[in-house]
XYZ file of C-alpha atoms in Angstrom:
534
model
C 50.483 127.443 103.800
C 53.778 128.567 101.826
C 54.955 125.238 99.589
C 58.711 124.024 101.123
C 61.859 125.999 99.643
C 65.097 124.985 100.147
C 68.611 126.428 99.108
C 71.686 124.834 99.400
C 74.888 126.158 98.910
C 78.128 124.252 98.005
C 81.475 125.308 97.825
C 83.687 123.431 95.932
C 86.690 125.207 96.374
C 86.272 126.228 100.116
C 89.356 124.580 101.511
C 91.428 126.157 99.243
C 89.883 129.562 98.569
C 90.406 130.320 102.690
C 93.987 129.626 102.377
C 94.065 132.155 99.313
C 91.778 134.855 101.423
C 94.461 134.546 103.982
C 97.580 134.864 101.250
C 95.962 138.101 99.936
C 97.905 138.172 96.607
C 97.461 140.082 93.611
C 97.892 137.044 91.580
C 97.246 133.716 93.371
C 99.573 131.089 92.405
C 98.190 127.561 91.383
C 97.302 126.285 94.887
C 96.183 122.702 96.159
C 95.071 121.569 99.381
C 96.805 117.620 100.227
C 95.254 115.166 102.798
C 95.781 112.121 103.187
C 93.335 109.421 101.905
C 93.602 105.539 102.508
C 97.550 105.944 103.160
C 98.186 107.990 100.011
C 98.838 111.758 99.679
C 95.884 113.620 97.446
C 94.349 116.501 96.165
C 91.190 117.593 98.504
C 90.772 120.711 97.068
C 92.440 122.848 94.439
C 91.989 126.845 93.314
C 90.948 128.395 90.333
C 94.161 128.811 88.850
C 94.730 124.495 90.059
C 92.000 123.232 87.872
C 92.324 125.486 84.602
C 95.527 123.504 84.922
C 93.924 120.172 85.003
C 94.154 119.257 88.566
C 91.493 118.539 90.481
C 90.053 116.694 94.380
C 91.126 112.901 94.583
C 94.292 113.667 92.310
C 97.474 112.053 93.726
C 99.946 114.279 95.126
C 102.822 113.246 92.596
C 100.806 113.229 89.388
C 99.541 116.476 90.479
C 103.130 118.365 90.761
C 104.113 116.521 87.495
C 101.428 118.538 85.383
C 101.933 121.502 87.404
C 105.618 121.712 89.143
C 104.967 125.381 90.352
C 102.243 124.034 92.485
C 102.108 125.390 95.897
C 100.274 122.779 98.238
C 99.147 123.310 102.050
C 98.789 121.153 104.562
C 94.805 119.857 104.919
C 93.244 121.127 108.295
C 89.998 119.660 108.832
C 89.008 122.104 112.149
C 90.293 125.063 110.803
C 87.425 124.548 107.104
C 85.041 123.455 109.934
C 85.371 126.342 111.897
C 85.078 128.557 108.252
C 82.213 127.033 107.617
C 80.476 128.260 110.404
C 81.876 131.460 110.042
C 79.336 130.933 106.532
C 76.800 129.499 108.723
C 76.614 132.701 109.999
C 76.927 134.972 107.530
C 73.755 132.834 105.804
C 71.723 133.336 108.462
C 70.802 136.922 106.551
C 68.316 134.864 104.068
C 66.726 132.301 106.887
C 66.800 131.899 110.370
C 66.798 127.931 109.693
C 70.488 127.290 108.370
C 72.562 123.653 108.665
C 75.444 122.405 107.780
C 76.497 119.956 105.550
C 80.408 119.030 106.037
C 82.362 119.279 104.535
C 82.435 121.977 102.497
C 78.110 122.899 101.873
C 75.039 124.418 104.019
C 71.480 124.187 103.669
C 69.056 126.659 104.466
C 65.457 126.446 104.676
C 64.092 129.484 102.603
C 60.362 129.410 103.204
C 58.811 132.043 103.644
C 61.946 134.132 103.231
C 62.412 134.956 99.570
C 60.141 137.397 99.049
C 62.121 139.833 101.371
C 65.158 139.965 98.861
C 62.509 140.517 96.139
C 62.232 136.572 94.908
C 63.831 133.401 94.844
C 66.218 134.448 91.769
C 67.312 137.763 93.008
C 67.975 136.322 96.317
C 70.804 134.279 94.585
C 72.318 137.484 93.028
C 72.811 138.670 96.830
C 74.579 135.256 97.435
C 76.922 135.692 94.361
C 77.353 139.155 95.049
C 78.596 137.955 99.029
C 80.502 135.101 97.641
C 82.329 137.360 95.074
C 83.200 139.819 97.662
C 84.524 137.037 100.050
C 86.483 135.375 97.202
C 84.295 132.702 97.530
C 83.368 130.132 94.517
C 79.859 129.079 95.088
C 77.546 127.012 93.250
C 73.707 126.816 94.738
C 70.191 125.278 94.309
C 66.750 126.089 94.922
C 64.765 123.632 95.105
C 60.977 121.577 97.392
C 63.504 119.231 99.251
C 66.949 119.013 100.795
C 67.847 116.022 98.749
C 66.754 117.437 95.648
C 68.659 121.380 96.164
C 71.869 119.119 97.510
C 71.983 117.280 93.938
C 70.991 120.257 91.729
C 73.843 122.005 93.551
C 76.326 119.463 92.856
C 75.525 118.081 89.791
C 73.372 120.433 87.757
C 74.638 120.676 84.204
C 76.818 117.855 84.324
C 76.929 114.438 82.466
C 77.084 111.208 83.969
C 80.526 109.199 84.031
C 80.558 107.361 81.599
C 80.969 103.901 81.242
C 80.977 101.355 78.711
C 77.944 98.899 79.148
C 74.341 97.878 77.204
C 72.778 101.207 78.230
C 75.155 103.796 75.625
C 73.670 105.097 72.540
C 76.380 103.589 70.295
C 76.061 100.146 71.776
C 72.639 100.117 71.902
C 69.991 98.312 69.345
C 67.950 100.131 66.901
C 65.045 99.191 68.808
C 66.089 100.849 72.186
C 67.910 104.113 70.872
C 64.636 106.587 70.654
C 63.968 105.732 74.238
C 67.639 107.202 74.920
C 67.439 109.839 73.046
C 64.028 110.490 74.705
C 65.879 110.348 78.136
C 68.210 112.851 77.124
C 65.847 115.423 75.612
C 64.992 116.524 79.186
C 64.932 119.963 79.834
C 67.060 120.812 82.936
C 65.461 123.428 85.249
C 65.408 126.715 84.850
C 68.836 129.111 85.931
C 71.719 130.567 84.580
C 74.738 131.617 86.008
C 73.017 132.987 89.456
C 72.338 129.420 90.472
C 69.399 126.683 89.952
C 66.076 127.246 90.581
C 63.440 124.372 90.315
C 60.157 124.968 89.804
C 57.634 124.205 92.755
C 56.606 120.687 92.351
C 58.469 119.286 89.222
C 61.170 117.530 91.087
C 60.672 114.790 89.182
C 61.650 116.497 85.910
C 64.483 118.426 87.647
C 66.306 115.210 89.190
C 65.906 112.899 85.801
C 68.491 114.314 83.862
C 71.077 114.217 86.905
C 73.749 110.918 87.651
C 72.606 108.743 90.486
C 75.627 109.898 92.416
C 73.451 112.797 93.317
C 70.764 110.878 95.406
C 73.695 110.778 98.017
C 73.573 107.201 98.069
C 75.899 104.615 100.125
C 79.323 104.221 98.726
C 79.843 101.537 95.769
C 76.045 101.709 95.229
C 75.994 104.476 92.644
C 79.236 102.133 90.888
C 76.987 99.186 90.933
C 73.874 101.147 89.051
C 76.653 102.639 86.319
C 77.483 98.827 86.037
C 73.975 97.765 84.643
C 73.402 100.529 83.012
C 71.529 102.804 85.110
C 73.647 106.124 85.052
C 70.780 108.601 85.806
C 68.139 109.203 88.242
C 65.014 109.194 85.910
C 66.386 105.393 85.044
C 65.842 104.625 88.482
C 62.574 106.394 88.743
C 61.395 104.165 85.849
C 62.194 100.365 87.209
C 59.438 98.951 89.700
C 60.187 99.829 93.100
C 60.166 96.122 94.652
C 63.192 95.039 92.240
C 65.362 97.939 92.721
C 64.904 97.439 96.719
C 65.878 93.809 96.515
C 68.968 94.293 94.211
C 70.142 97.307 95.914
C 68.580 97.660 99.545
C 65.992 100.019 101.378
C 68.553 102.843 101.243
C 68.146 103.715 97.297
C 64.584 104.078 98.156
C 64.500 106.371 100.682
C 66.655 108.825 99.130
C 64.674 108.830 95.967
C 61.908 109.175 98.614
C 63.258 112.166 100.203
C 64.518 113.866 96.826
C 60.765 113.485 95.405
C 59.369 115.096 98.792
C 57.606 111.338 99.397
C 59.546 110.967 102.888
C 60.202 114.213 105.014
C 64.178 115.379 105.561
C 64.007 118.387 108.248
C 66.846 120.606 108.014
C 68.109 120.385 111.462
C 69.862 123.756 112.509
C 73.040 124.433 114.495
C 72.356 125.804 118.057
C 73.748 128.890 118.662
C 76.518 128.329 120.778
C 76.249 129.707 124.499
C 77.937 132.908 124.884
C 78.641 134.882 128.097
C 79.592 138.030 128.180
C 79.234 141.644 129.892
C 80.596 145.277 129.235
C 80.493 148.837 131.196
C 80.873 151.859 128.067
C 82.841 154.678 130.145
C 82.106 157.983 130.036
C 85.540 158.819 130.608
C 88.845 157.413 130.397
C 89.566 155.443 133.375
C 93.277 154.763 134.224
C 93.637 153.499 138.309
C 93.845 150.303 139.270
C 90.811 151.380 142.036
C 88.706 152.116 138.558
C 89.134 149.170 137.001
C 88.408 147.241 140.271
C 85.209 148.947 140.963
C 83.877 148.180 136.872
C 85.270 144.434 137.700
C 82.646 144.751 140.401
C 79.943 145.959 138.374
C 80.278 143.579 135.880
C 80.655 140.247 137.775
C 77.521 139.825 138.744
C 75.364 140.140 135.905
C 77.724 137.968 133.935
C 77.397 135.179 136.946
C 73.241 135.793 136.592
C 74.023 134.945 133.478
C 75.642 131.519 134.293
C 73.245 130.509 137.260
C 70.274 131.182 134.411
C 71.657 128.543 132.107
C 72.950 126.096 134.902
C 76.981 126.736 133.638
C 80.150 127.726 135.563
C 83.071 129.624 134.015
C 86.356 127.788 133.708
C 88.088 130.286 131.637
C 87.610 134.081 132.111
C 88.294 137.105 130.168
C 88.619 140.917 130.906
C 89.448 143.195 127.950
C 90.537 146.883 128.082
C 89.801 148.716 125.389
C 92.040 151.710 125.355
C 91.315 155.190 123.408
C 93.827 154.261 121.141
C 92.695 151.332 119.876
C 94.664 149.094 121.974
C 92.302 146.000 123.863
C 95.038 144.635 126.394
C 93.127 141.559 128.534
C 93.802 139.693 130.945
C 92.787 135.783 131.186
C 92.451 133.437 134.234
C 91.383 129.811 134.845
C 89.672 128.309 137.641
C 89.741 124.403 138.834
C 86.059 124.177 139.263
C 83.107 125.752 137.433
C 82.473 128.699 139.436
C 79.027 131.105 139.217
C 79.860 133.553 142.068
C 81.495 136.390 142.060
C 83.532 136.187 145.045
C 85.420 132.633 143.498
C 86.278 134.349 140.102
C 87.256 138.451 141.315
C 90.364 137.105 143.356
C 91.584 135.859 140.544
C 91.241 138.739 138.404
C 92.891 140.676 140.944
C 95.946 139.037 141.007
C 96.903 140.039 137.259
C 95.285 143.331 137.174
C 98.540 144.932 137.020
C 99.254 143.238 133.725
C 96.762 145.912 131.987
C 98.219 149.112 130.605
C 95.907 151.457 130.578
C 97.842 153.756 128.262
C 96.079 156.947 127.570
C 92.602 156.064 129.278
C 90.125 152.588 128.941
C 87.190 153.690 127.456
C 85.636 150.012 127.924
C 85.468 147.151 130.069
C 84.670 143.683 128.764
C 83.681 140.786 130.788
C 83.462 136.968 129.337
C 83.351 133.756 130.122
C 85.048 131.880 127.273
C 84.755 128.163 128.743
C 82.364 127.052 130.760
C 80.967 124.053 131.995
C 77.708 122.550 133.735
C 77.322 123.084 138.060
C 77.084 119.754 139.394
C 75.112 120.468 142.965
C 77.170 118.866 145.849
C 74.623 117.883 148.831
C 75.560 120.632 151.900
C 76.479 118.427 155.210
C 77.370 121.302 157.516
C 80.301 124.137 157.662
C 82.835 121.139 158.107
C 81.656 119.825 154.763
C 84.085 117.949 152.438
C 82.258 119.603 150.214
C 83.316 123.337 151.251
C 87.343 121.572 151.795
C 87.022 120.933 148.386
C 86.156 124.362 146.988
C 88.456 125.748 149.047
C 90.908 123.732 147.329
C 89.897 123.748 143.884
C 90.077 127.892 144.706
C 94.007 127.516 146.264
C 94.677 125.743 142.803
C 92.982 128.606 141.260
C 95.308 131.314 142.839
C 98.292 129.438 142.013
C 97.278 128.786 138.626
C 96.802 132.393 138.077
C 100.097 132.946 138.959
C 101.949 130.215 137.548
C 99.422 128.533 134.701
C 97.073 126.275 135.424
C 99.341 123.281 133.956
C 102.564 124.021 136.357
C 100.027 122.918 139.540
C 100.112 118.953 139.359
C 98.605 116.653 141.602
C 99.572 112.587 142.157
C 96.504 110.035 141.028
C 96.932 106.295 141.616
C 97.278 104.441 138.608
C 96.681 100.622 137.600
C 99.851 98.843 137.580
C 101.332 96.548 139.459
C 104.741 97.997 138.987
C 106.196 100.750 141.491
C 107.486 103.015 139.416
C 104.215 103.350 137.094
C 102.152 103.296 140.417
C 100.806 106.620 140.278
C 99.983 109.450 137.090
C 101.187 113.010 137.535
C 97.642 115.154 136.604
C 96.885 118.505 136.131
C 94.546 119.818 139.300
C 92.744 122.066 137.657
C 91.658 119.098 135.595
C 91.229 116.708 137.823
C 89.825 115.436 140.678
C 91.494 114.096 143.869
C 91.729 110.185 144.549
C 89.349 109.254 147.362
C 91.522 106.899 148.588
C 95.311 105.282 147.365
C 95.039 101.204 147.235
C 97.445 99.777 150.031
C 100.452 98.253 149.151
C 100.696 94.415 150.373
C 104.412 95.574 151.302
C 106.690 98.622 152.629
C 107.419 100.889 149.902
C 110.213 102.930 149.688
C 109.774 106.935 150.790
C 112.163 107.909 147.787
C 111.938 106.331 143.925
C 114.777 106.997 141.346
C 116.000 105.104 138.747
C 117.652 101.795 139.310
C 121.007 102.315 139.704
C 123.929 99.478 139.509
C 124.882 97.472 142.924
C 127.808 94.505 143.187
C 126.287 91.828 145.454
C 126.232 88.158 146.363
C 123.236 85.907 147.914
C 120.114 86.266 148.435
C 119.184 88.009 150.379
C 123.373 89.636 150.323
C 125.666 90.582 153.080
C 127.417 92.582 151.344
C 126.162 95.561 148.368
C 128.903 98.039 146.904
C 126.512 100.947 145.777
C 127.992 104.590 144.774
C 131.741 103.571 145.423
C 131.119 102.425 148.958
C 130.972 98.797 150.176
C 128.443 98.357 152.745
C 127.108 95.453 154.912
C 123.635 94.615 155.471
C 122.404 93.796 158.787
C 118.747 93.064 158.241
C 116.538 91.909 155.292
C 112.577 91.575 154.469
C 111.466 89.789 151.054
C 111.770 89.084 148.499
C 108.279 90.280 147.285
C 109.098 89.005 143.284
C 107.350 91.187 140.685
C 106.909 90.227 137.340
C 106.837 92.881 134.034
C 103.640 93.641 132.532
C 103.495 91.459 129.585
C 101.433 93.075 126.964
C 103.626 95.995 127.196
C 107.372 95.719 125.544
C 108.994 97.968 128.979
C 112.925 98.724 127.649
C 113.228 99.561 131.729
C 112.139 95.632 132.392
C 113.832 93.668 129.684
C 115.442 92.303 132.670
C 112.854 90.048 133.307
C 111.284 89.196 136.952
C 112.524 90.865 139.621
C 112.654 90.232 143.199
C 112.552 93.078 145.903
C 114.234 93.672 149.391
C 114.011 95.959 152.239
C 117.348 96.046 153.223
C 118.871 97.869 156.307
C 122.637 98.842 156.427
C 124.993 99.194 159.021
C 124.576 102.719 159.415
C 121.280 102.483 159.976
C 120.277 103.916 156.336
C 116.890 101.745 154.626
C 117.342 101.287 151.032
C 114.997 99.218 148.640
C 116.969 96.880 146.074
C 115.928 93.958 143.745
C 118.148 91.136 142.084
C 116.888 91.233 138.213
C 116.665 87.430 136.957
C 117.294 88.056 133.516
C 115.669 88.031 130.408
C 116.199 89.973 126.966
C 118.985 91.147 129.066
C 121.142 90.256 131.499
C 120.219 90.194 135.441
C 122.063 91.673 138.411
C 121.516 93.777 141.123
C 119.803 97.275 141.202
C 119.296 99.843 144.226
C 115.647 101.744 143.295
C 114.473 103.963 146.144
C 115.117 104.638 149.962
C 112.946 103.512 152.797
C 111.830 105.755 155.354
């Protein structure tokens, strides 16, 4: 059986060097990426030109501009690297089928097996230079028997440990101790040059010594606390008795020193490869009627919806592309308020904004996708009456409309917890909702018509009189009060009034209004007119 290989890949300048691939200039300016980090505005990742300047991650934002005032900084944005680094994900799934990643910024891919087939383990990282030179990519990766051990080599190959004053430094050590640090520091590193690092099978113990213990990717403050006493590199820890070093420091120092050395196992668990959906019909002649298009629409809807039922999804989003004979791809995209898998739910949609697409001088193409789906739920059949069936011919009414005037102009009401009338129901999308089963009764009449409270003159309670909208009015009938009191953990400008208590009134003319006398509070009471009765 082949021994383990794994290669990691870090890039330390990722964040910054898609920003620059995106610029395309001749000659980058100094460029910095800012986030912000425990309320303060830093450096997360600089260029090239950045760090020949000094700067460099963690750097504050102000001390950075200082050295460098022709620094051009960007805005950090966390799913835009993430979805880069899949992009890389991909594009290293040439050396190994087995490829994870490591956010923020690295990837590991399990190479056994594998490296013969670029002729070796050090020409396959000339073909990863060579990509990440062509890509504008900085890259720095490891070869090594375990995860652990490739991740550290790739990160902190070649470099010296922080230093730090305490008993352990050659110039503050006794006479007595300083051949056992020189010793320590005669270690050979592994083998590699500029192409990367390649450890040799089984000598990870020689290959992780010289390293700091930052690289055993330990918990944070831990690798502070072994600087501290002394113990700046990973062959110190390897040398102090196992039982001590888990008592001072915990379990967790142990089992990464475990899974650098290959004593614990640390699978590489790949990304699945995302679902993807999608159908095309290659023309072999330029199609330009409506009738054409419809009649490739039907050829391709129901493979793509065998396709769904296979997998258990439904489409929510789908796309139809035109690709045109010169070069143009005009498309058309609908939505659809439930997951659908047949083909007479999702072609009525299409329909309706087939005469969107150009067809120019001929399609040569059709492409069919579903670019959102979503898992069927199975609904138990009760009949051709079925709720079940109402509700799909709902969900395909919202679909229609949505096609025609976006899925987020088509609302529908959902009852909402609060006490208070005005907050007593939520204004949803439908397409992304469901409908209420049922709306909790009210203990008393509410009004047919809500709108804001507006001012009222009256006296008593309940009044005779209210002078509303110019007009003085009597009241011939009353029900309440039903008193209603804010909602306390929330500071409501609309119900700095304090308590209020509510009346059905009914004026002379017959007319129903709903009104409330506000008892006062951050502000002063009075009487208010809110809604109409029916």
């Amino acid at each position: 059986m082949a021994r383990r290989r794994i290669l990691c890949l870090w890039f330390p300048r990722l964040a910054a060097e898609r920003l620059l691939r995106r610029r395309n200039e001749a000659l980058p300016p100094p460029l910095a990426v800012v986030g912000e980090r425990r309320g303060a505005q830093v450096l997360t990742a600089v260029s090239a030109e950045a760090e020949a300047l000094g700067l460099g991650p963690g750097q504050g934002l102000r001390d950075a501009t200082a050295i460098c005032p022709q620094l051009v900084t960007a805005t950090e944005d966390q799913p835009a690297e993430a979805a880069f680094l899949t992009v890389l994900r991909r594009w290293s799934g040439k050396f190994s089928p087995w490829v994870a990643e490591e956010p923020p910024a690295g990837l590991t891919v399990d190479l056994t097996g594998c490296a013969h087939l670029f002729g070796g383990e050090e020409a396959l990282l000339g073909v990863v230079e060579a990509d990440c030179a062509a890509l504008g990519l900085t890259v720095r990766a490891a070869i090594a028997d375990t995860p652990g051990a490739a991740w550290a080599l790739a990160r902190h190959a070649g470099r010296r440990a922080a230093a730090s004053r305490s008993g352990d430094a050659i110039e503050q050590e006794a006479h007595a101790t300083r051949a056992r640090a020189m010793r320590r520091r005669a270690l050979a590193p592994p083998s590699g040059g500029t192409l990367g690092v390649i450890a040799a099978p089984g000598q990870m113990r020689q290959a992780l010594a010289p390293l700091p213990v930052a690289a055993l990717r330990l918990p944070e403050g831990s690798a502070e606390a072994l600087a501290r006493l002394g113990l700046r590199r990973v062959g110190d820890l390897l040398d102090l008795p196992r039982a001590s070093l888990a008592r001072r420091f915990g379990t967790e120092v142990l089992r990464r020193i475990d899974q650098a050395l290959g004593l614990e196992p640390e699978p590489v668990s790949p990304a699945r490869a995302p679902l993807h959906f999608a159908v095309r019909l290659t023309l072999p002649d330029p199609i330009g009627l409506r009738e054409d298009v419809e009649a490739g629409l039907d050829r391709l809807l129901p493979p793509l919806c065998e396709r769904l039922k296979e997998k258990g999804r439904g489409a929510r989003r789908v796309r139809l592309q035109a690709f045109r004979s010169d070069g143009q791809v005009p498309m058309v995209e609908v939505g659809l308020a439930r997951p659908a898998d047949t083909p007479d739910r999702i072609r009525p949609l299409l329909a309706l904004k087939l005469e969107t697409i150009d067809a120019g001088f001929g399609i040569d193409m059709l492409r069919l996708s579903a670019v959102e789906t979503e898992p069927m739920v199975a609904r138990p059949h009760r009949g051709p009456s079925s709720g079940a069936q109402q509700a799909d011919a709902l969900a395909d009414l919202v679909g229609r409309l949505g096609a025609r005037l976006g899925m987020e102009a088509v609302t529908r009401f959902h009852p909402a917890e609060s006490h208070i009338p005005a907050k007593s129901a939520l204004i949803l999308a439908a397409a992304w909702s469901e409908p209420a089963g049922a709306w909790p009764a009210p203990h008393t009449p509410r009004p047919l018509v809500l709108f804001p409270p507006e001012p009222a003159e009256a006296e008593g309670s309940p009044p005779c009189r209210i002078r509303w909208r110019r007009r003085l009015r009597r009241i011939v009938r009353a029900e309440g009060p039903e008193r209603i009191l804010p909602e306390w953990w929330l500071d409501d400008p609309d119900w700095r009034s304090g308590p209020r208590d509510y009346w059905a009134v009914e004026l002379e003319d017959g007319e129903r209004i709903w009104i409330f006398e506000a008892m006062g509070g951050l502000l002063s009471g009075g009487w208010w007119v809110e809604g109409e009765m029916a």
